Amino acid sequence: MCRVEKSSFVVVEQENRGRMGVKYLGDSKIEKLKGSMVSRPRMKLWIIRATTIIILWICVMQLTALGELWGPRALKGWPSCFTPDDTHLALKAAVPQRITLPPKRVYKNNGYLMVSCNGGLNQMRAAICDMVAIARYLNVTLIVPELDKTSFWADPSEFQDIFDVDHFITSLRDEVRVLKELPPRLKKRAEQGMVYSMPPVSWSDISYYTNQVLPLIQKHKVVHLNKTDARLANNGLPIEIQKLRCRVNFRALRFTPQIEELGHRVVRLLKQNGPYVVLHLRYEMDMLAFSGCTQGCNDGEIEELTRMRYAYPWWKEKVINSDLRRKDGLCPLTPEETALVLRAFDIDPNIQIYIAAGEIYGGERRMSSLASSFPNLVRKETLLEPSDLRFFQNHSSQMAALDYLVSLDSDIFVPTYDGNMAKVVEGHRRYLGFRKTILLNRRLLVDLIDRYNNGSLSWSDFSASVRDAHTNRLGSPTTRFVVHDHPKEEDYFYSNPQECLSVTGESFRSS
């Protein structure tokens, strides 16, 4: 406006000068001057209008987005240039999804705890739960656990390759501080090997860690526990520790999104064709070599398994009587024995049976009787494309994680050996509502099988005996079996975490 007024003043001055004998301005120059006087305010007006329209449009979009969440219904009915799917995606982009995190627990940090897990996936899983509980009780900072890379499977996977590490850290922040690595100064000491390292005593109660391990952490600032399997007692622990072990196992230890998605895809493929049974057929080469169980193997296979057992120095037992071990119920059922047992349970021969296991020792020769009785045998390798599994090859723990997810959702879970996966899956299925898990009494079964095979027991008597013996072994509520001073003989906490199960006291029966 100031410029317009100045221009008008110039014109008046020119006209006045013209009257005093000064030359008049030409007509063309006057028209140009008038045009500039008009165009500038118009331009400003258009700019103001355009800006106002843009601001109004942004406000409408924001109000619409807010209306989808908690605004008045009138906003939700407005027409939109997006399709319904696009609207949903646009709203998700416009309004960040808030994740409610538990508040950080504030405590005086007594030091740092490093742990190296040993064993397979589920042995390490239970160990991680124990170590979180110990770190919480000692008021120390836990470093994300290191996974075993030197066992038989030689899996190079890191924690973050199997578990969602960020979820693990944030979901537990109200209980314990977890870091991905040590602070720089302490990390340098660790890299130079200047860290106190020790294996804790197996099946210890929390007083051991308070009286023996905590003073070492306070003295050295960092303590490295180099073996973590079965290092915390099953029983006699404060209820808050038991519940924390469950919280870590069932909520904090979530597999990576890639593993979760693929596992759920396998479940969907199975459920499209009806119910399915997961058979954890523990009949891989390493299992047989370790246990010394050679039932049904030929002479060459027995020799090969024996050589493997001697090749691994940490497998301490070398001379093993396979027949005695089998009669004591310490061997996994063979595929042939498993076929008889499943038939005795009157399981539909046409049901899908998902084999949750590695490569079965003896291949098709050993699987023929099971395949004949139950032709719908499937594995992850038959349900998925090779491209789906290419990133999981040579990563046994990641493959086991897929089997774990499929096992949790099965209609029936049948482990042929009570190893770590069988126990942890059993406990998780109890937590999910006591889903049917057939817990085989192998000592009884091999006796019944031998009697049936030698003709001293009819099929009807055999099948009736099998069913009767397992009436109370189907994963229903039960009290954990406690053996004072003999913790290895007790029921395993992770197979029956009774302190965390949503049942009344009357629902438990004595085991």
Coordinates of C-alpha atoms in Angstrom, one line a residue:
M1 CA 0.0 0.0 0.0
C2 CA 2.9 2.3 0.7
R3 CA 4.2 1.9 -2.8
V4 CA 0.8 2.7 -4.3
E5 CA 0.5 5.9 -2.3
K6 CA 3.9 6.9 -3.4
S7 CA 3.1 6.3 -7.1
S8 CA 0.0 8.4 -6.8
F9 CA 1.9 11.2 -5.3
V10 CA 4.4 11.1 -8.2
V11 CA 1.6 11.4 -10.8
V12 CA 0.1 14.4 -9.0
E13 CA 3.5 16.1 -8.8
Q14 CA 4.0 15.5 -12.6
E15 CA 0.7 17.0 -13.4
N16 CA 1.4 20.0 -11.2
R17 CA 4.8 20.5 -12.9
G18 CA 3.1 20.3 -16.3
R19 CA 0.9 23.2 -15.5
M20 CA 4.1 25.2 -14.7
G21 CA 5.6 24.6 -18.1
V22 CA 7.2 21.2 -17.4
K23 CA 6.5 18.5 -20.0
Y24 CA 3.4 16.3 -19.5
L25 CA 4.0 12.5 -19.1
G26 CA 3.1 10.5 -22.2
D27 CA -0.2 8.6 -22.2
S28 CA 1.5 5.2 -22.5
K29 CA 3.6 5.8 -19.4
I30 CA 0.6 6.8 -17.4
E31 CA -1.3 3.6 -18.5
K32 CA 1.7 1.4 -17.4
L33 CA 1.8 3.1 -14.1
K34 CA -1.9 2.6 -13.5
G35 CA -1.5 -1.1 -14.5
S36 CA 1.3 -1.6 -11.9
M37 CA -0.9 0.1 -9.3
V38 CA -3.7 -2.5 -9.9
S39 CA -1.7 -5.7 -10.5
R40 CA 0.3 -5.7 -7.3
P41 CA -2.6 -5.7 -4.9
R42 CA -4.4 -8.3 -7.0
M43 CA -1.3 -10.5 -6.9
K44 CA -1.2 -10.2 -3.1
L45 CA -4.9 -11.0 -2.9
W46 CA -4.5 -14.1 -4.9
I47 CA -1.5 -15.2 -2.8
I48 CA -3.5 -14.7 0.4
R49 CA -6.5 -16.6 -1.0
A50 CA -4.3 -19.5 -2.2
T51 CA -2.5 -19.7 1.2
T52 CA -5.8 -19.6 3.0
I53 CA -7.2 -22.5 0.9
I54 CA -4.1 -24.6 1.5
I55 CA -4.2 -24.0 5.3
L56 CA -7.9 -24.8 5.4
W57 CA -7.3 -28.0 3.4
I58 CA -4.6 -29.1 5.8
C59 CA -6.9 -28.4 8.8
V60 CA -9.7 -30.4 7.2
M61 CA -7.3 -33.4 6.6
Q62 CA -6.0 -33.2 10.2
L63 CA -9.5 -33.0 11.6
T64 CA -10.6 -36.0 9.5
A65 CA -7.6 -38.0 10.7
L66 CA -8.4 -37.1 14.3
G67 CA -12.0 -37.9 13.7
E68 CA -11.1 -41.5 12.7
L69 CA -9.5 -42.0 16.1
W70 CA -11.7 -40.2 18.5
G71 CA -13.5 -37.3 16.8
P72 CA -17.2 -36.7 16.1
R73 CA -18.9 -39.1 13.7
A74 CA -19.8 -36.2 11.4
L75 CA -16.1 -35.9 10.4
K76 CA -15.9 -39.6 9.6
G77 CA -18.7 -39.4 7.1
W78 CA -17.1 -36.7 4.9
P79 CA -16.3 -37.7 1.4
S80 CA -12.7 -38.3 0.6
C81 CA -10.5 -38.6 -2.5
F82 CA -8.9 -41.7 -1.0
T83 CA -10.2 -45.2 -1.3
P84 CA -11.0 -46.8 2.1
D85 CA -7.7 -48.7 2.1
D86 CA -5.8 -45.6 1.1
T87 CA -7.5 -43.6 3.8
H88 CA -6.4 -46.1 6.4
L89 CA -2.8 -46.0 5.2
A90 CA -2.9 -42.2 5.0
L91 CA -4.2 -41.9 8.5
K92 CA -1.5 -44.3 9.8
A93 CA 1.1 -42.1 8.1
A94 CA -0.4 -38.9 9.4
V95 CA -0.9 -40.1 13.0
P96 CA 2.1 -41.9 14.4
Q97 CA 1.1 -45.1 16.2
R98 CA 1.9 -44.7 19.9
I99 CA 3.5 -47.6 21.7
T100 CA 2.9 -47.5 25.4
L101 CA 6.2 -48.4 27.1
P102 CA 6.4 -49.4 30.8
P103 CA 8.1 -46.8 32.9
K104 CA 11.8 -47.2 33.5
R105 CA 12.7 -48.8 36.8
V106 CA 15.1 -46.5 38.7
Y107 CA 17.6 -48.3 40.9
K108 CA 21.2 -48.1 42.0
N109 CA 23.1 -50.1 39.4
N110 CA 25.5 -52.7 41.1
G111 CA 27.3 -53.5 37.9
Y112 CA 27.0 -55.3 34.6
L113 CA 26.2 -58.9 33.9
M114 CA 27.3 -60.6 30.6
V115 CA 26.0 -64.1 29.8
S116 CA 26.9 -66.7 27.2
C117 CA 24.1 -69.2 26.6
N118 CA 24.9 -72.7 25.6
G119 CA 22.9 -75.4 23.8
G120 CA 20.0 -75.3 21.3
L121 CA 17.3 -72.7 20.9
N122 CA 15.0 -73.7 23.7
Q123 CA 17.8 -74.4 26.2
M124 CA 19.1 -70.9 25.5
R125 CA 15.6 -69.5 25.7
A126 CA 15.1 -70.8 29.2
A127 CA 18.5 -69.6 30.2
I128 CA 17.8 -66.1 29.0
C129 CA 14.7 -66.0 31.2
D130 CA 16.7 -67.1 34.2
M131 CA 19.4 -64.5 33.6
V132 CA 16.8 -61.7 33.4
A133 CA 15.4 -62.7 36.7
I134 CA 18.8 -62.9 38.3
A135 CA 19.8 -59.5 36.9
R136 CA 16.6 -58.0 38.2
Y137 CA 17.0 -59.5 41.7
L138 CA 20.7 -58.3 41.9
N139 CA 20.0 -54.8 40.6
V140 CA 22.5 -55.1 37.8
T141 CA 22.5 -54.1 34.2
L142 CA 22.1 -57.1 31.8
I143 CA 23.9 -57.1 28.5
V144 CA 22.0 -58.7 25.6
P145 CA 22.9 -62.4 25.9
E146 CA 25.4 -64.0 23.5
L147 CA 24.1 -67.2 21.8
D148 CA 25.9 -70.5 21.4
K149 CA 27.9 -70.8 18.2
T150 CA 30.1 -73.7 19.1
S151 CA 27.7 -76.5 19.8
F152 CA 26.9 -79.4 17.4
W153 CA 24.7 -77.1 15.3
A154 CA 27.3 -74.4 14.8
D155 CA 24.6 -71.8 14.2
P156 CA 26.2 -68.3 13.7
S157 CA 23.0 -66.5 14.6
E158 CA 23.1 -63.6 17.0
F159 CA 20.4 -62.7 19.5
Q160 CA 18.9 -60.1 17.1
D161 CA 18.8 -62.7 14.3
I162 CA 16.3 -64.8 16.3
F163 CA 14.6 -62.5 18.7
D164 CA 13.2 -58.9 18.4
V165 CA 16.0 -57.3 20.5
D166 CA 14.3 -53.8 20.7
H167 CA 11.1 -55.3 22.0
F168 CA 13.1 -57.4 24.5
I169 CA 14.8 -54.4 25.9
T170 CA 11.8 -52.0 26.0
S171 CA 9.3 -54.5 27.3
L172 CA 11.4 -55.2 30.4
R173 CA 12.5 -51.7 31.2
D174 CA 10.3 -51.5 34.3
E175 CA 12.1 -54.6 35.7
V176 CA 15.7 -54.5 34.5
R177 CA 18.0 -52.3 32.5
V178 CA 19.2 -54.1 29.4
L179 CA 21.9 -52.8 27.0
K180 CA 23.0 -54.1 23.7
E181 CA 26.7 -53.7 24.7
L182 CA 28.8 -52.5 27.6
P183 CA 29.7 -48.8 28.0
P184 CA 32.8 -47.9 26.0
R185 CA 35.4 -48.1 28.8
L186 CA 34.1 -51.5 30.0
K187 CA 33.7 -52.8 26.5
K188 CA 37.4 -52.1 25.8
R189 CA 38.3 -54.1 29.0
A190 CA 36.0 -57.0 27.8
E191 CA 37.6 -57.0 24.4
Q192 CA 41.0 -57.3 26.0
G193 CA 39.8 -60.3 28.1
M194 CA 39.9 -58.4 31.3
V195 CA 36.6 -59.5 32.6
Y196 CA 35.9 -62.0 35.5
S197 CA 34.3 -65.1 33.9
M198 CA 32.7 -68.1 35.7
P199 CA 30.1 -70.8 35.2
P200 CA 27.4 -70.5 38.0
V201 CA 26.4 -73.6 40.0
S202 CA 23.5 -75.5 38.5
W203 CA 20.0 -75.4 40.0
S204 CA 21.0 -72.7 42.5
D205 CA 18.4 -70.7 44.4
I206 CA 18.6 -66.9 44.4
S207 CA 20.6 -66.8 47.7
Y208 CA 23.6 -68.2 45.8
Y209 CA 23.6 -65.3 43.4
T210 CA 23.1 -62.8 46.2
N211 CA 25.9 -64.2 48.4
Q212 CA 28.4 -65.4 45.7
V213 CA 27.8 -63.6 42.4
L214 CA 26.8 -60.1 43.5
P215 CA 30.0 -59.4 45.5
L216 CA 32.0 -60.4 42.5
I217 CA 30.0 -58.0 40.3
Q218 CA 30.5 -55.2 42.8
K219 CA 34.2 -55.9 42.9
H220 CA 34.9 -56.3 39.2
K221 CA 32.1 -54.1 37.8
V222 CA 31.5 -56.7 35.1
V223 CA 31.0 -60.5 35.5
H224 CA 30.6 -62.9 32.6
L225 CA 28.6 -66.1 33.2
N226 CA 29.9 -68.4 30.6
K227 CA 27.3 -71.2 31.0
T228 CA 23.7 -70.5 31.7
D229 CA 21.6 -73.6 31.2
A230 CA 19.7 -74.9 34.3
R231 CA 21.5 -72.4 36.6
L232 CA 18.4 -71.3 38.5
A233 CA 16.3 -73.7 40.7
N234 CA 12.9 -74.9 39.6
N235 CA 11.3 -74.4 43.0
G236 CA 11.7 -72.5 46.3
L237 CA 12.0 -69.1 44.6
P238 CA 10.0 -66.0 45.4
I239 CA 6.8 -65.7 43.5
E240 CA 7.9 -62.5 41.8
I241 CA 10.9 -64.3 40.3
Q242 CA 8.8 -67.1 38.9
K243 CA 6.3 -64.6 37.4
L244 CA 9.2 -62.6 35.9
R245 CA 10.6 -65.8 34.3
C246 CA 7.2 -66.3 32.7
R247 CA 6.9 -62.7 31.6
V248 CA 10.3 -62.9 29.8
N249 CA 9.4 -66.3 28.2
F250 CA 5.9 -65.6 27.0
R251 CA 6.0 -61.8 26.3
A252 CA 9.5 -60.3 26.1
L253 CA 11.1 -63.1 24.0
R254 CA 9.3 -62.5 20.7
F255 CA 10.9 -63.8 17.5
T256 CA 11.9 -61.4 14.7
P257 CA 9.1 -60.1 12.4
Q258 CA 10.6 -62.3 9.6
I259 CA 10.4 -65.5 11.6
E260 CA 7.0 -64.6 13.0
E261 CA 5.5 -63.9 9.6
L262 CA 6.9 -67.1 8.1
G263 CA 5.8 -69.2 11.0
H264 CA 2.3 -67.8 10.9
R265 CA 2.2 -68.4 7.1
V266 CA 2.9 -72.1 7.7
V267 CA 0.2 -72.2 10.3
R268 CA -2.3 -70.6 7.8
L269 CA -1.4 -73.1 5.1
L270 CA -1.9 -76.0 7.5
K271 CA -5.3 -74.7 8.9
Q272 CA -6.6 -74.3 5.4
N273 CA -6.8 -78.1 5.2
G274 CA -8.2 -78.6 8.7
P275 CA -6.7 -79.6 12.0
Y276 CA -3.1 -80.7 12.3
V277 CA -0.8 -82.6 14.7
V278 CA 2.7 -81.5 15.3
L279 CA 5.0 -84.5 15.8
H280 CA 8.3 -83.5 17.4
L281 CA 10.1 -86.6 16.1
R282 CA 13.5 -86.4 17.8
Y283 CA 15.3 -88.8 15.6
E284 CA 18.1 -86.8 14.2
M285 CA 21.7 -88.0 14.0
D286 CA 23.0 -85.8 16.8
M287 CA 20.3 -87.0 19.2
L288 CA 21.0 -90.6 18.6
A289 CA 24.7 -90.2 18.9
F290 CA 24.4 -88.2 22.1
S291 CA 21.9 -90.6 23.7
G292 CA 23.5 -93.8 22.4
C293 CA 20.1 -95.1 21.2
T294 CA 20.4 -97.3 18.2
Q295 CA 17.2 -99.3 18.1
G296 CA 16.5 -100.2 14.5
C297 CA 19.9 -99.0 13.2
N298 CA 22.1 -101.3 11.1
D299 CA 25.7 -102.0 11.9
G300 CA 27.1 -99.2 9.8
E301 CA 24.8 -96.7 11.3
I302 CA 25.7 -97.8 14.9
E303 CA 29.4 -97.4 14.1
E304 CA 28.8 -94.0 12.6
L305 CA 26.8 -92.8 15.7
T306 CA 29.5 -94.1 18.0
R307 CA 32.3 -92.3 16.1
M308 CA 30.3 -89.1 16.4
R309 CA 29.8 -89.5 20.2
Y310 CA 33.5 -89.9 20.7
A311 CA 34.2 -86.9 18.4
Y312 CA 32.6 -84.4 20.8
P313 CA 34.5 -84.1 24.0
W314 CA 31.7 -82.3 25.9
W315 CA 29.5 -85.4 25.4
K316 CA 30.9 -87.1 28.5
E317 CA 29.2 -90.5 28.3
K318 CA 30.9 -92.7 25.7
V319 CA 30.1 -96.3 26.4
I320 CA 26.3 -96.7 26.3
N321 CA 24.1 -99.8 26.4
S322 CA 21.3 -98.9 24.0
D323 CA 18.9 -101.7 25.0
L324 CA 19.1 -100.9 28.7
R325 CA 18.6 -97.2 28.1
R326 CA 15.6 -97.8 25.9
K327 CA 14.0 -100.0 28.6
D328 CA 14.5 -97.3 31.1
G329 CA 12.6 -94.9 28.8
L330 CA 15.6 -92.8 28.1
C331 CA 15.5 -93.1 24.3
P332 CA 13.4 -91.1 21.8
L333 CA 10.8 -93.3 20.2
T334 CA 11.8 -94.6 16.7
P335 CA 9.6 -93.6 13.7
E336 CA 8.3 -97.2 13.7
E337 CA 7.3 -97.1 17.4
T338 CA 5.8 -93.6 16.9
A339 CA 3.5 -94.9 14.2
L340 CA 2.2 -97.7 16.5
V341 CA 1.6 -95.2 19.3
L342 CA -0.3 -92.7 17.1
R343 CA -2.5 -95.5 15.8
A344 CA -3.2 -96.7 19.3
F345 CA -4.4 -93.2 20.2
D346 CA -6.9 -93.6 17.3
I347 CA -5.6 -90.4 15.6
D348 CA -7.3 -90.0 12.2
P349 CA -5.0 -91.5 9.6
N350 CA -5.9 -88.7 7.1
I351 CA -5.0 -85.8 9.5
Q352 CA -2.0 -83.6 8.6
I353 CA 1.0 -84.5 10.7
Y354 CA 3.7 -81.8 10.7
I355 CA 7.2 -83.1 11.4
A356 CA 8.9 -80.6 13.6
A357 CA 12.5 -81.9 13.4
G358 CA 15.7 -81.8 11.5
E359 CA 16.7 -84.6 9.0
I360 CA 15.5 -88.0 10.2
Y361 CA 18.4 -90.4 10.6
G362 CA 17.9 -93.3 8.1
G363 CA 15.7 -91.2 5.8
E364 CA 12.8 -92.8 4.0
R365 CA 13.7 -96.3 5.1
R366 CA 13.0 -95.3 8.7
M367 CA 10.0 -93.1 7.9
S368 CA 8.2 -95.7 5.6
S369 CA 6.0 -97.2 8.3
L370 CA 5.0 -93.8 9.6
A371 CA 4.3 -92.5 6.1
S372 CA 2.2 -95.7 5.4
S373 CA 0.0 -95.2 8.4
F374 CA -0.3 -91.4 8.1
P375 CA 0.2 -90.4 4.4
N376 CA -0.3 -86.7 5.1
L377 CA 3.1 -86.0 6.5
V378 CA 4.3 -82.5 5.9
R379 CA 7.3 -80.4 6.8
K380 CA 8.1 -76.7 6.4
E381 CA 10.3 -77.6 3.5
T382 CA 7.3 -79.2 1.7
L383 CA 4.9 -76.3 2.6
L384 CA 7.1 -73.4 1.6
E385 CA 9.1 -72.5 -1.5
P386 CA 12.9 -72.9 -1.3
S387 CA 13.2 -69.2 -1.7
D388 CA 11.2 -68.7 1.5
L389 CA 13.8 -70.7 3.5
R390 CA 17.0 -69.6 1.8
F391 CA 17.9 -67.1 4.6
F392 CA 17.3 -69.8 7.2
Q393 CA 19.6 -72.5 5.7
N394 CA 22.5 -73.4 8.0
H395 CA 20.8 -71.6 10.9
S396 CA 19.3 -74.4 12.9
S397 CA 18.0 -72.1 15.7
Q398 CA 16.1 -70.0 13.2
M399 CA 14.6 -73.2 11.7
A400 CA 13.7 -74.4 15.2
A401 CA 12.0 -71.1 15.8
L402 CA 9.7 -71.8 12.9
D403 CA 8.9 -75.2 14.3
Y404 CA 8.3 -73.6 17.7
L405 CA 5.6 -71.3 16.3
V406 CA 3.9 -74.1 14.4
S407 CA 3.9 -76.3 17.4
L408 CA 2.2 -73.7 19.6
D409 CA -0.8 -73.4 17.3
S410 CA -1.2 -77.1 16.6
D411 CA -4.4 -79.0 17.6
I412 CA -2.2 -81.7 19.2
F413 CA 1.5 -81.6 20.1
V414 CA 3.3 -85.0 20.4
P415 CA 7.0 -85.0 21.4
T416 CA 8.8 -88.3 21.2
Y417 CA 11.5 -87.3 23.6
D418 CA 11.4 -84.9 26.6
G419 CA 14.2 -82.6 25.4
N420 CA 14.3 -78.8 25.8
M421 CA 12.0 -78.0 22.9
A422 CA 9.4 -80.5 24.1
K423 CA 9.5 -79.1 27.6
V424 CA 9.4 -75.4 26.7
V425 CA 6.6 -75.9 24.1
E426 CA 4.6 -77.9 26.6
G427 CA 4.8 -75.1 29.2
H428 CA 3.9 -72.5 26.6
R429 CA 0.9 -74.5 25.5
R430 CA -0.2 -74.7 29.1
Y431 CA 0.1 -70.9 29.4
L432 CA -2.0 -70.5 26.3
G433 CA -4.9 -72.4 27.8
F434 CA -3.7 -76.0 28.4
R435 CA -3.7 -77.0 24.7
K436 CA -3.6 -80.7 24.2
T437 CA -0.1 -82.1 24.5
I438 CA 0.4 -85.9 24.7
L439 CA 3.3 -86.5 27.1
L440 CA 4.4 -90.0 26.3
N441 CA 5.4 -92.4 29.0
R442 CA 8.3 -94.0 27.0
R443 CA 9.3 -96.6 29.6
L444 CA 5.8 -98.0 29.6
L445 CA 5.3 -97.7 25.9
V446 CA 8.4 -99.6 24.8
D447 CA 7.3 -102.5 27.1
L448 CA 3.9 -102.5 25.5
I449 CA 5.4 -102.2 22.0
D450 CA 7.7 -105.2 22.6
R451 CA 4.9 -107.3 23.9
Y452 CA 2.7 -106.4 20.9
N453 CA 5.5 -107.1 18.4
N454 CA 6.2 -110.6 19.9
G455 CA 2.5 -111.5 19.8
S456 CA 1.9 -111.6 23.6
L457 CA -0.5 -108.6 23.4
S458 CA -3.3 -108.1 21.0
W459 CA -3.9 -104.9 19.1
S460 CA -7.1 -104.1 21.1
D461 CA -5.3 -104.7 24.4
F462 CA -2.3 -102.7 23.2
S463 CA -4.3 -99.7 22.1
A464 CA -6.5 -99.7 25.2
S465 CA -3.4 -99.9 27.5
V466 CA -1.8 -97.0 25.6
R467 CA -4.8 -94.7 26.0
D468 CA -5.4 -95.7 29.6
A469 CA -1.8 -94.9 30.5
H470 CA -2.1 -91.4 29.1
T471 CA -5.5 -90.2 30.4
N472 CA -3.7 -87.8 32.8
R473 CA -0.8 -87.0 30.5
L474 CA -2.5 -84.6 28.1
G475 CA -1.2 -81.2 29.3
S476 CA -4.0 -80.6 31.8
P477 CA -3.4 -78.6 35.0
T478 CA -1.1 -80.4 37.3
T479 CA 1.2 -79.6 40.3
R480 CA 4.9 -79.6 39.6
F481 CA 6.7 -82.6 41.0
V482 CA 9.3 -81.5 43.6
V483 CA 12.3 -83.7 44.7
H484 CA 14.2 -82.0 47.5
D485 CA 18.0 -82.1 47.1
H486 CA 17.6 -83.7 43.7
P487 CA 16.6 -80.9 41.4
K488 CA 17.5 -82.8 38.2
E489 CA 14.8 -85.3 39.0
E490 CA 12.1 -82.6 39.5
D491 CA 9.6 -81.4 37.0
Y492 CA 11.1 -78.6 34.9
F493 CA 9.8 -75.1 35.7
Y494 CA 9.4 -74.2 32.0
S495 CA 7.4 -77.3 31.2
N496 CA 4.9 -76.4 33.9
P497 CA 5.1 -72.8 35.1
Q498 CA 2.2 -73.3 37.5
E499 CA 2.7 -69.9 39.3
C500 CA 1.8 -68.2 36.0
L501 CA -1.2 -70.2 34.9
S502 CA -4.7 -68.8 35.0
V503 CA -6.5 -71.6 36.9
T504 CA -7.8 -72.0 40.4
G505 CA -6.0 -74.0 43.1
E506 CA -8.6 -76.7 42.9
S507 CA -7.9 -77.2 39.2
F508 CA -4.5 -78.6 39.9
R509 CA -4.1 -82.3 40.5
S510 CA -1.1 -83.9 42.1
S511 CA 1.3 -85.4 39.5

